[in-house]
Amino acid sequence: MKSQAGLFSANSKSISSPFLVMMRKEVADQLHSLRFIILAALILLTFFGSMYVSMANISKAISNSHDPDRLFLYLKLLTTTDGSLPPFHIFVGFLGPLLGISLGFDAINSEQSNGTLIRLMAQPVYRDSLINAKFVASLIVISALFLSLNLLMIGGGLIITGVRIEPSEFIRILCFVVLSIIYVSFWLNLSILLSVKFRQTATSALTAIAIWLFFTIFYQILVNIIIKAVLPDPNLLSQEQLISYNGIVMTFLRFVPSQLYTDATTTLLMPSVRSLGPLTMEQMAGAIPSPLSLRESLLVVWPQVSGLIAATVVCFAVSYYIFMRREIRT
Amino acid sequence: MEQPIIEMHGLTKHYGSFKAVDNLHLSINKGEIFGLLGPNGAGKSTTILMLLGLTIPTAGEARICGINASRKPIPVKRKVGYMPDNVGFYNELTALENLIYIGRLNGISEKEVKNVAREMLVEVGLEAAINKKAGTFSRGMKQRLGLADVLIKQPEVIILDEPTLGLDPAGVKDFLELIRQLNQRQDLTVLLSSHHLHQVQQVCNRVGIFVGGHLLAEGNIETLTSNLFKTAPHVVQVTLKTAVMPDVQQLQLPGAEKIIINGDVVEISGQEDITPDIVRYFVHKGFDVTGVQKKTYGLDEIYQQYFENNLKENVPNEKSGRSFFGKFKKH
């Protein structure tokens, strides 16, 4: 507590701004809350589980001469699996939303029902400091979690295998971390939005989980049903038509944040992935199966990343707007 | 005349077509304890929120220490401590931690904040519970913690919304005494809202009676009494040993305006206090006086009188405005 105080108050003399004070309290609250500890433990568990599986299979994976990615040892550590356990980024795609929801679902409405919101607002602070502090605090917690996990993986890999890490590999892993943070913060912002909108914490939590379930399970089913009903029989179509229909289907599937995340992580962590859509034989002709450079991989995932960022920003902007216009009284 | 520290000019707040506060003019001087008195839903809390700039008035303005509350809420909040009616704390933090947090938000430096918070807790009588979690606090303790929370910013004005709600009688007495002490020691201006007349009567220098968004009357208890009972402010009740003869109906008393005889009790009301004359008169006439009682009007009577008058006016409005069934019948 002491050292933390020193850290934050160092740059602003001994009086810190209300925003920093709030942020500090929120970070402490999150770290002490049981639900964060449980979810962090869950993520830690899956992390070590998938690391264990990939460590056991790493020698097989990098000696596989058909795989153009075999030289990226650390990326292989993140993605290799023998089928007994999904790789870590799949787990994040699944658990990340839960983490984000659990950090944000009661951000505003618990303060309101507790009677602390009006007390805070009676202090000489701007109203937006609170919602900004809540968001930034959760962001800090998420970033610290993912960054330390991945650095742990790199460090562990270095000690166990003794293989030097390529700079491009390191940057890819960092990009993966940033992407995971953006992905979780989308769900965080969605749940903050719901916590501003609904007065009951249970309502906002259940709604957030319902949205998550809808996107993870029902959306795909729904899209498939509609496609079957609307699209003509694939056997009767020419190849170009098939590809263009496929493109439309993919576009609809990409409305799901987890799809964007999966696409983006796959491209980042598997440098040989060159396109996220279907490729024609002409496009593939003459291509040598080799890893893309970092820049090219980033170009491939850029639409996905900007989509995720946009969704995150929209959620935050809407919750900010509603919160600022909201009548504070209980 | 002192410069008023709280001024409200034509303050009005509408929620849709409902007028929560209607054209309120009021000023409160420094060092006063002002009681805002009214039934539930009279617009007291709305008025208070407008004073703090937490709710934007539909019309009019509120000034505290000369600052417009809705235009510059931050400087106002620096000078005003506000305790809401359902004061809440972070249950998982201790009393001291809760207070330190508020202290930091008010820009108290990191070195001092712990000591200041501790002092405040001692001042409101919570020294035994400094390190207890706020979630375990009783209502009375929370109220005290709320007061500490208000005082830590060293305010010039404190505004308490229903501060005695839900406290037991002893708790109310202690709490009001605490407020009075603070008012005297630190020359704080206190604005408190309540629907408990007796409690307000104990501490307030001046009260305003607030019903249905209107300020019906304002002043100290004596002024309110004399305004209300202009016809006969002084009432003396004389109890006699024997029932009064009917011929005494024509009591020859200068200054007596109304005389009611009920068995052996005679009630005499008039403009001036003529108790000695009355007693002398009865003794002179040979009656055995067993008791003489002067009736004084407390807030109870005042309250009753004002609300009764107001209710009579408002009843038709209430019905047309609020009844669901009325609406359904019409359509």
XYZ file of C-alpha atoms in Angstrom:
661
model
C 0.000 0.000 0.000
C 2.798 2.364 0.955
C 4.845 1.781 -2.158
C 1.744 2.085 -4.320
C 0.995 5.422 -2.757
C 4.511 6.574 -3.521
C 4.243 5.428 -7.096
C 1.123 7.371 -7.905
C 1.787 10.488 -5.905
C 5.374 10.903 -7.064
C 4.571 12.822 -10.220
C 1.890 15.040 -8.751
C 3.656 16.154 -5.574
C 1.736 14.924 -2.564
C -1.755 15.764 -3.829
C -3.057 13.471 -6.523
C -5.898 14.314 -8.851
C -9.318 12.803 -8.117
C -9.008 10.641 -11.213
C -5.805 9.025 -9.943
C -7.286 8.577 -6.482
C -10.326 6.847 -7.922
C -8.274 4.722 -10.275
C -6.065 3.580 -7.456
C -9.048 2.596 -5.370
C -10.670 0.774 -8.267
C -7.521 -1.221 -9.024
C -7.297 -2.202 -5.368
C -10.987 -3.130 -5.343
C -10.647 -5.310 -8.421
C -7.598 -7.096 -7.097
C -9.287 -7.790 -3.784
C -12.547 -8.937 -5.276
C -13.177 -12.638 -5.126
C -14.579 -12.857 -8.636
C -11.418 -11.459 -10.166
C -9.290 -13.848 -8.157
C -11.429 -16.781 -9.309
C -11.310 -15.829 -12.973
C -7.617 -15.012 -12.862
C -7.030 -18.409 -11.281
C -9.073 -20.036 -14.030
C -7.082 -18.273 -16.737
C -3.839 -19.130 -14.986
C -4.901 -22.747 -14.818
C -5.770 -22.971 -18.510
C -2.544 -21.140 -19.310
C -0.396 -23.629 -17.461
C -2.449 -26.524 -18.786
C -2.025 -25.502 -22.387
C 1.643 -24.657 -21.831
C 2.208 -28.094 -20.382
C 0.579 -29.758 -23.377
C 2.504 -27.651 -25.870
C 5.800 -28.236 -24.060
C 5.209 -31.970 -24.303
C 4.552 -31.736 -28.039
C 6.964 -28.982 -28.986
C 9.735 -31.236 -30.253
C 7.337 -33.005 -32.568
C 5.943 -29.716 -33.803
C 9.239 -28.084 -34.681
C 10.634 -31.148 -36.368
C 7.625 -31.356 -38.678
C 9.236 -30.317 -41.947
C 5.884 -29.757 -43.703
C 5.004 -26.914 -41.378
C 6.324 -23.561 -42.603
C 5.957 -22.138 -39.075
C 8.172 -24.697 -37.415
C 10.990 -22.248 -36.798
C 8.879 -19.981 -34.588
C 9.402 -21.851 -31.353
C 7.595 -19.406 -29.087
C 4.597 -19.031 -31.353
C 4.503 -22.803 -31.484
C 4.490 -22.867 -27.685
C 1.332 -20.754 -27.759
C -0.446 -22.734 -30.453
C 0.739 -26.357 -30.376
C -1.593 -28.929 -28.965
C -2.082 -32.661 -29.233
C -5.841 -32.312 -29.182
C -6.267 -33.045 -25.473
C -6.525 -29.365 -24.590
C -7.183 -26.345 -26.804
C -4.328 -23.867 -27.181
C -4.221 -20.817 -24.924
C -5.609 -18.283 -27.392
C -8.743 -20.370 -27.852
C -9.156 -20.379 -24.098
C -8.777 -16.597 -24.010
C -11.393 -16.311 -26.714
C -13.706 -18.206 -24.410
C -12.727 -16.940 -20.946
C -11.852 -13.363 -21.930
C -15.483 -12.268 -22.237
C -16.220 -13.732 -18.812
C -13.283 -11.835 -17.354
C -14.415 -8.586 -18.958
C -18.000 -9.051 -17.844
C -17.031 -9.900 -14.301
C -14.854 -6.793 -14.039
C -17.493 -4.417 -15.285
C -21.030 -5.643 -14.756
C -21.548 -3.808 -11.464
C -19.332 -0.800 -12.132
C -21.953 1.908 -11.829
C -25.143 0.299 -10.571
C -23.616 -1.189 -7.449
C -22.362 2.268 -6.497
C -25.791 3.639 -7.110
C -27.686 1.039 -5.121
C -25.122 1.252 -2.327
C -25.663 4.989 -2.033
C -21.986 5.680 -2.628
C -22.485 7.219 -6.053
C -24.293 10.287 -4.803
C -21.765 10.675 -2.025
C -18.931 10.582 -4.549
C -20.704 13.046 -6.796
C -21.035 15.451 -3.867
C -17.242 15.636 -3.734
C -15.398 18.165 -5.884
C -14.815 15.748 -8.761
C -16.031 15.695 -12.311
C -18.595 13.081 -13.021
C -16.690 11.477 -15.883
C -13.669 10.844 -13.663
C -15.575 7.990 -12.080
C -16.445 6.109 -15.246
C -13.003 6.806 -16.753
C -11.317 5.604 -13.588
C -13.412 2.430 -13.561
C -12.518 1.677 -17.161
C -8.822 2.481 -16.882
C -8.473 0.546 -13.626
C -9.940 -2.599 -15.161
C -7.800 -2.091 -18.233
C -4.698 -1.933 -16.066
C -5.670 -5.116 -14.276
C -6.330 -6.979 -17.533
C -3.126 -5.727 -19.143
C -1.041 -6.713 -16.163
C -2.584 -10.177 -16.185
C -2.042 -10.902 -19.879
C 1.335 -9.256 -20.153
C 2.734 -11.117 -17.179
C 1.326 -14.435 -18.390
C 2.926 -14.074 -21.794
C 6.217 -12.828 -20.445
C 6.155 -15.778 -18.100
C 5.676 -18.047 -21.078
C 8.596 -16.460 -22.924
C 10.827 -16.619 -19.864
C 9.875 -20.212 -19.162
C 10.485 -21.116 -22.786
C 13.889 -19.482 -22.687
C 14.923 -21.430 -19.612
C 13.540 -24.780 -20.721
C 14.557 -24.796 -24.398
C 17.412 -22.309 -24.424
C 16.347 -21.146 -27.886
C 16.807 -17.450 -28.676
C 13.585 -15.524 -29.353
C 13.326 -13.725 -32.689
C 12.405 -10.015 -32.466
C 9.548 -10.550 -34.902
C 8.288 -13.384 -32.729
C 8.434 -11.193 -29.651
C 6.484 -8.444 -31.413
C 3.911 -10.946 -32.604
C 3.430 -12.113 -29.049
C 3.125 -8.512 -27.853
C 0.539 -7.883 -30.559
C -1.296 -10.957 -29.368
C -1.287 -9.502 -25.836
C -2.584 -6.145 -27.072
C -5.255 -7.895 -29.107
C -6.363 -9.931 -26.102
C -6.557 -6.759 -24.024
C -8.685 -5.049 -26.664
C -10.910 -8.086 -26.893
C -11.444 -8.296 -23.142
C -11.935 -4.548 -22.908
C -14.717 -4.785 -25.472
C -16.601 -7.081 -23.120
C -15.606 -4.896 -20.210
C -17.111 -1.857 -21.893
C -20.212 -3.731 -22.886
C -20.768 -4.746 -19.275
C -20.038 -1.189 -18.045
C -22.639 0.015 -20.517
C -25.135 -2.467 -19.125
C -24.251 -1.455 -15.585
C -25.061 2.147 -16.449
C -28.251 1.137 -18.188
C -29.686 -1.280 -15.623
C -30.186 -0.433 -11.979
C -29.859 -4.007 -10.730
C -26.466 -5.704 -10.804
C -28.114 -9.076 -11.408
C -29.906 -7.756 -14.482
C -26.782 -6.298 -16.003
C -24.734 -9.430 -15.295
C -27.347 -11.735 -16.779
C -27.837 -9.533 -19.815
C -24.097 -9.437 -20.446
C -23.879 -13.213 -20.160
C -26.892 -13.588 -22.423
C -25.221 -11.449 -25.088
C -22.060 -13.476 -24.744
C -23.953 -16.775 -25.036
C -25.858 -15.498 -28.023
C -22.663 -14.580 -29.832
C -20.761 -17.743 -28.913
C -23.493 -20.284 -29.584
C -26.684 -19.064 -31.147
C -25.424 -16.539 -33.640
C -23.604 -19.167 -35.733
C -26.612 -21.456 -35.655
C -28.869 -18.604 -36.637
C -26.615 -17.563 -39.516
C -26.461 -21.157 -40.748
C -30.218 -21.577 -40.651
C -30.777 -18.361 -42.554
C -28.124 -19.287 -45.117
C -29.731 -22.654 -45.707
C -33.081 -21.027 -46.183
C -31.962 -18.142 -48.373
C -28.989 -19.337 -50.425
C -29.422 -21.628 -53.420
C -28.102 -25.167 -53.412
C -24.268 -24.986 -53.519
C -24.150 -27.874 -56.017
C -25.827 -25.747 -58.639
C -23.453 -22.802 -58.325
C -20.333 -21.993 -60.251
C -17.131 -21.609 -58.307
C -17.100 -17.784 -58.477
C -20.636 -17.625 -57.188
C -19.760 -20.053 -54.421
C -16.818 -17.918 -53.385
C -18.813 -14.711 -53.383
C -21.562 -16.336 -51.287
C -18.919 -17.667 -48.970
C -17.582 -14.148 -48.606
C -21.013 -12.887 -47.601
C -21.374 -15.643 -45.013
C -17.950 -14.852 -43.577
C -18.861 -11.168 -43.332
C -21.936 -12.013 -41.308
C -19.989 -14.351 -39.061
C -17.489 -11.585 -38.421
C -20.067 -9.503 -36.611
C -19.199 -11.694 -33.669
C -16.340 -10.247 -31.612
C -14.950 -13.657 -30.775
C -14.737 -14.459 -34.499
C -12.724 -11.279 -35.048
C -10.483 -12.205 -32.172
C -9.955 -15.751 -33.367
C -9.195 -14.578 -36.916
C -6.734 -11.990 -35.712
C -4.911 -14.228 -33.237
C -4.665 -17.083 -35.704
C -3.028 -14.824 -38.241
C -0.666 -13.324 -35.705
C 0.370 -16.558 -34.077
C 0.573 -18.625 -37.281
C 2.665 -16.596 -39.696
C 1.858 -18.921 -42.625
C -1.824 -17.918 -42.594
C -2.113 -15.563 -45.551
C -5.798 -14.929 -45.876
C -8.831 -15.151 -43.700
C -11.241 -15.696 -46.532
C -11.422 -18.371 -49.198
C -8.705 -18.243 -51.864
C -9.188 -19.343 -55.457
C -6.848 -21.732 -57.147
C -5.539 -18.877 -59.313
C -4.658 -16.881 -56.267
C -2.935 -19.843 -54.705
C -1.043 -20.787 -57.852
C 2.669 -20.296 -57.473
C 2.472 -19.452 -53.813
C 5.183 -21.073 -51.752
C 3.904 -22.130 -48.334
C 6.114 -19.860 -46.247
C 5.522 -17.605 -43.276
C 4.427 -14.024 -43.895
C 6.474 -11.160 -42.551
C 5.191 -9.421 -39.443
C 4.086 -6.376 -41.415
C 2.067 -8.495 -43.827
C 0.421 -10.434 -41.017
C -0.529 -7.152 -39.383
C -2.004 -5.948 -42.665
C -4.104 -9.096 -42.868
C -5.510 -8.677 -39.357
C -5.919 -4.908 -39.480
C -9.640 -4.937 -40.390
C -10.347 -7.294 -37.506
C -8.369 -5.181 -35.056
C -10.020 -1.950 -36.110
C -13.425 -3.622 -35.887
C -12.731 -4.695 -32.324
C -11.413 -1.262 -31.368
C -14.439 0.404 -32.920
C -16.845 -1.848 -31.014
C -14.983 -1.119 -27.795
C -15.002 2.630 -28.352
C -18.677 2.683 -29.284
C -19.621 0.817 -26.106
C -17.586 3.171 -23.971
C -18.890 6.275 -25.705
C -22.506 5.199 -25.245
C -22.022 4.374 -21.576
C -20.188 7.672 -21.062
C -23.022 9.577 -22.698
C -25.760 7.849 -20.717
C -23.861 8.201 -17.476
C -23.245 11.916 -17.964
C -26.903 12.589 -18.750
C -28.217 10.393 -15.990
C -30.109 11.774 -13.012
C -27.907 10.861 -10.071
C -30.485 10.551 -7.328
C -31.565 7.172 -6.137
C -27.761 42.271 7.858
C -25.285 39.556 7.026
C -24.493 38.452 3.519
C -26.564 35.326 2.886
C -24.449 32.214 2.251
C -27.171 30.260 0.438
C -29.464 32.082 -1.948
C -32.185 30.657 -4.120
C -33.864 32.850 -6.673
C -36.952 31.519 -8.351
C -35.611 27.991 -8.258
C -37.868 25.684 -10.267
C -37.609 22.067 -11.303
C -40.055 20.203 -13.483
C -40.038 16.493 -14.139
C -42.220 16.330 -17.211
C -45.409 18.026 -16.190
C -44.777 17.394 -12.512
C -43.495 20.429 -10.629
C -41.099 19.146 -7.998
C -40.008 22.601 -6.897
C -41.901 25.708 -7.866
C -40.405 29.199 -7.854
C -38.501 28.948 -4.611
C -37.005 32.077 -3.053
C -34.971 31.577 0.071
C -31.807 32.849 1.633
C -29.884 31.455 4.544
C -27.311 33.387 6.519
C -23.932 32.291 7.699
C -23.926 30.416 10.970
C -27.594 29.570 10.863
C -29.185 26.175 11.346
C -32.031 26.113 8.876
C -34.584 23.347 8.847
C -36.373 22.458 5.646
C -39.557 20.919 6.844
C -42.047 19.045 4.768
C -43.733 15.742 4.110
C -42.258 13.084 1.836
C -42.156 14.067 -1.805
C -42.387 17.762 -1.068
C -39.310 18.539 -3.155
C -36.803 18.904 -0.324
C -34.253 16.519 -1.788
C -34.641 18.008 -5.256
C -33.956 21.459 -3.827
C -30.853 20.156 -2.094
C -29.584 18.464 -5.247
C -30.030 21.711 -7.134
C -28.042 23.544 -4.473
C -25.172 21.145 -5.111
C -25.417 21.353 -8.862
C -26.263 17.648 -9.089
C -29.587 18.447 -10.701
C -29.974 21.257 -13.167
C -32.893 23.565 -12.345
C -35.532 24.204 -14.999
C -35.482 27.882 -14.102
C -33.957 30.172 -11.536
C -30.596 29.839 -9.864
C -29.034 28.727 -6.629
C -25.973 30.449 -5.235
C -23.767 29.186 -2.462
C -21.086 31.549 -1.150
C -21.887 33.670 -4.176
C -21.141 30.875 -6.663
C -23.755 29.675 -9.110
C -24.240 26.020 -8.265
C -25.332 24.763 -11.658
C -22.645 26.625 -13.617
C -19.705 25.947 -11.326
C -20.505 22.862 -9.323
C -16.927 21.967 -8.479
C -16.093 25.074 -6.377
C -19.487 24.750 -4.712
C -18.846 21.131 -3.829
C -15.545 22.176 -2.311
C -17.355 24.424 0.142
C -20.417 22.323 0.788
C -20.592 19.026 2.595
C -23.609 16.956 1.687
C -24.978 13.942 3.436
C -27.645 12.143 1.382
C -30.664 10.591 3.055
C -29.551 7.022 2.481
C -25.875 7.462 3.063
C -23.884 4.475 1.837
C -20.292 3.410 2.220
C -18.010 0.860 0.672
C -18.899 -2.082 2.846
C -15.677 -3.946 2.314
C -13.536 -1.001 3.462
C -13.089 0.098 7.054
C -14.450 3.370 8.377
C -10.993 4.883 8.220
C -10.379 3.734 4.647
C -13.738 5.080 3.534
C -12.908 8.417 5.045
C -9.365 8.499 3.676
C -10.744 7.944 0.189
C -13.056 10.932 0.481
C -10.251 12.969 2.007
C -8.016 12.204 -0.963
C -10.762 13.116 -3.396
C -10.937 16.459 -1.664
C -7.268 17.016 -2.254
C -5.979 16.513 1.265
C -2.308 15.677 0.962
C -1.159 12.107 1.350
C 0.800 12.869 4.522
C -2.055 14.424 6.416
C -5.046 12.486 5.167
C -4.759 9.609 7.605
C -4.456 11.850 10.636
C -7.258 14.130 9.511
C -9.528 11.164 8.951
C -8.693 9.767 12.357
C -9.414 13.123 14.012
C -12.767 13.347 12.269
C -13.760 9.889 13.437
C -12.868 10.820 16.997
C -14.833 14.030 16.665
C -18.044 12.257 15.681
C -17.540 9.648 18.385
C -16.488 6.656 16.323
C -13.010 6.169 17.762
C -13.900 2.636 18.867
C -14.896 1.592 15.344
C -12.083 3.147 13.318
C -10.880 -0.151 11.900
C -14.245 -1.857 11.632
C -15.667 -2.507 8.206
C -18.383 -0.072 7.243
C -20.623 -3.007 6.282
C -20.975 -3.965 9.938
C -22.088 -0.494 11.032
C -25.465 0.192 12.536
C -27.652 2.928 11.145
C -26.565 5.378 13.844
C -22.892 4.683 13.257
C -23.328 5.111 9.523
C -24.957 8.441 10.135
C -22.011 9.501 12.264
C -19.574 8.280 9.668
C -21.573 10.273 7.141
C -21.093 13.363 9.246
C -17.359 12.740 9.471
C -17.378 12.285 5.728
C -19.024 15.676 5.334
C -16.707 17.412 7.756
C -13.412 16.098 6.413
C -13.403 18.635 3.601
C -13.701 21.488 6.105
C -16.879 22.842 4.578
C -18.478 26.214 5.110
C -21.952 24.832 4.678
C -23.247 21.398 5.483
C -26.421 20.059 4.001
C -28.031 17.070 5.651
C -30.892 15.303 3.942
C -33.121 13.575 6.499
C -30.230 13.082 8.927
C -32.356 11.625 11.701
C -34.282 9.140 9.589
C -34.205 5.680 11.076
C -32.362 6.607 14.252
C -33.643 5.684 17.682
C -34.647 8.556 19.997
C -31.349 8.523 21.880
C -29.463 8.457 18.601
C -31.458 11.403 17.313
C -30.728 13.395 20.428
C -26.998 12.676 20.272
C -26.852 13.411 16.599
C -28.656 16.710 16.852
C -26.493 17.697 19.780
C -23.452 16.931 17.641
C -24.763 19.156 14.888
C -25.447 21.964 17.327
C -21.953 21.715 18.777
C -20.386 21.808 15.337
C -22.481 24.781 14.421
C -21.347 26.672 17.496
C -17.713 25.658 17.455
C -16.918 26.086 13.804
C -19.541 28.626 12.811
C -20.877 26.203 10.240
C -24.032 26.932 8.348
C -26.319 23.926 8.487
C -29.237 23.180 6.222
C -31.143 20.117 7.236
C -34.261 18.620 5.805
C -36.667 16.540 7.791
C -40.246 15.618 8.269
C -39.760 15.284 12.006
C -40.925 18.570 13.432
C -39.868 17.939 16.982
C -36.311 17.190 16.026
C -36.098 20.235 13.840
C -37.593 22.320 16.609
C -34.770 21.276 18.918
C -31.903 22.590 16.837
C -33.026 24.972 14.140
C -32.821 28.730 14.342
C -35.182 29.040 11.474
C -37.409 26.689 9.552
C -39.067 26.726 6.190
C -42.205 24.740 5.625
C -42.177 23.129 2.255
C -45.161 21.415 0.728
C -45.788 20.342 -2.838
C -42.849 22.299 -4.204
C -43.875 25.541 -2.513
C -42.308 27.234 0.461
C -45.393 27.982 2.524
C -43.787 29.815 5.391
C -40.388 30.666 6.690
C -39.034 32.099 9.912
C -38.292 31.085 13.451
C -40.807 29.155 15.481
C -42.199 32.282 17.189
C -42.832 34.114 13.943
C -44.495 31.101 12.452
C -46.708 30.741 15.500
C -47.747 34.347 15.528
C -48.384 34.306 11.783
C -50.546 31.335 12.076
C -52.484 32.138 15.214
C -52.849 35.831 14.568
C -56.394 35.777 15.832
C -55.500 34.549 19.273
C -51.891 33.866 20.021
C -52.328 33.532 23.771
C -54.513 30.923 25.321
C -54.894 30.394 29.045
C -56.702 27.461 30.517
C -58.043 27.850 34.027
C -59.274 24.861 35.956
C -61.690 25.554 38.788
C -62.819 23.445 41.685
C -66.490 23.715 40.888
C -68.278 23.918 37.594
C -68.740 27.472 36.394
C -72.160 29.028 36.721
C -73.743 29.879 33.370
C -73.970 33.563 34.348
C -70.213 33.818 34.260
C -70.514 33.544 30.482
C -70.273 37.275 30.400
C -66.868 37.439 31.993
C -65.747 40.997 32.192
C -62.168 40.642 31.103
C -60.439 43.360 29.132
C -58.324 41.808 26.362
C -60.112 38.463 26.315
C -61.438 37.737 22.858
C -62.778 34.265 23.077
C -63.933 32.367 26.107
C -64.879 28.739 26.038
C -66.346 27.122 29.111
C -66.337 23.376 29.383
C -67.515 22.173 32.770
C -64.932 23.377 35.256
C -62.400 24.374 32.618
C -62.358 27.869 31.188
C -60.292 28.611 28.109
C -59.563 32.240 27.420
C -57.770 33.422 24.318
C -56.631 36.907 23.462
C -54.085 39.084 21.776
C -52.003 39.727 24.854
C -50.779 37.724 27.750
C -53.250 38.601 30.518
C -52.748 35.570 32.753
C -52.320 37.612 35.985
C -55.513 39.553 35.252
C -57.421 36.361 34.665
C -56.246 34.754 37.878
C -56.949 37.948 39.817
C -60.399 38.101 38.313
C -61.317 34.577 39.255
C -59.950 34.910 42.777
C -61.793 38.156 43.160
C -65.024 36.502 42.086
C -64.529 33.845 44.752
C -63.735 30.839 42.529
C -61.325 28.217 43.744
C -58.632 28.050 41.124
C -56.889 24.683 41.066
C -54.792 25.119 37.942
C -53.698 27.716 35.454
C -52.085 26.569 32.235
C -50.645 28.622 29.437
C -50.939 26.978 26.039
C -47.996 27.350 23.744
C -48.004 26.371 20.105
C -45.268 24.045 19.009
C -44.316 22.975 15.543
C -46.862 20.220 15.741
C -49.712 22.674 15.632
C -47.969 24.787 13.062
C -47.250 21.833 10.857
C -50.728 20.506 11.196
C -52.269 23.843 10.406
C -50.171 24.444 7.303
C -50.543 20.963 5.950
C -54.233 20.897 6.547
C -54.687 24.131 4.671
C -52.499 22.926 1.890
C -54.046 19.525 1.632
C -57.461 21.069 1.216
C -56.157 23.063 -1.739
C -54.277 20.195 -3.268
C -56.682 17.330 -3.034
C -58.534 18.000 -6.300
C -55.252 18.423 -8.182
C -53.781 15.268 -6.777
C -56.714 13.257 -7.951
C -56.711 14.424 -11.519
C -52.943 14.277 -11.763
C -52.104 10.952 -10.286
C -55.004 8.583 -10.459
C -54.544 5.862 -13.007
C -58.112 4.786 -12.837
C -59.311 8.263 -13.624
C -57.381 8.106 -16.856
C -58.773 4.752 -17.818
C -62.300 5.803 -17.110
C -62.025 8.805 -19.350
C -60.833 6.963 -22.410
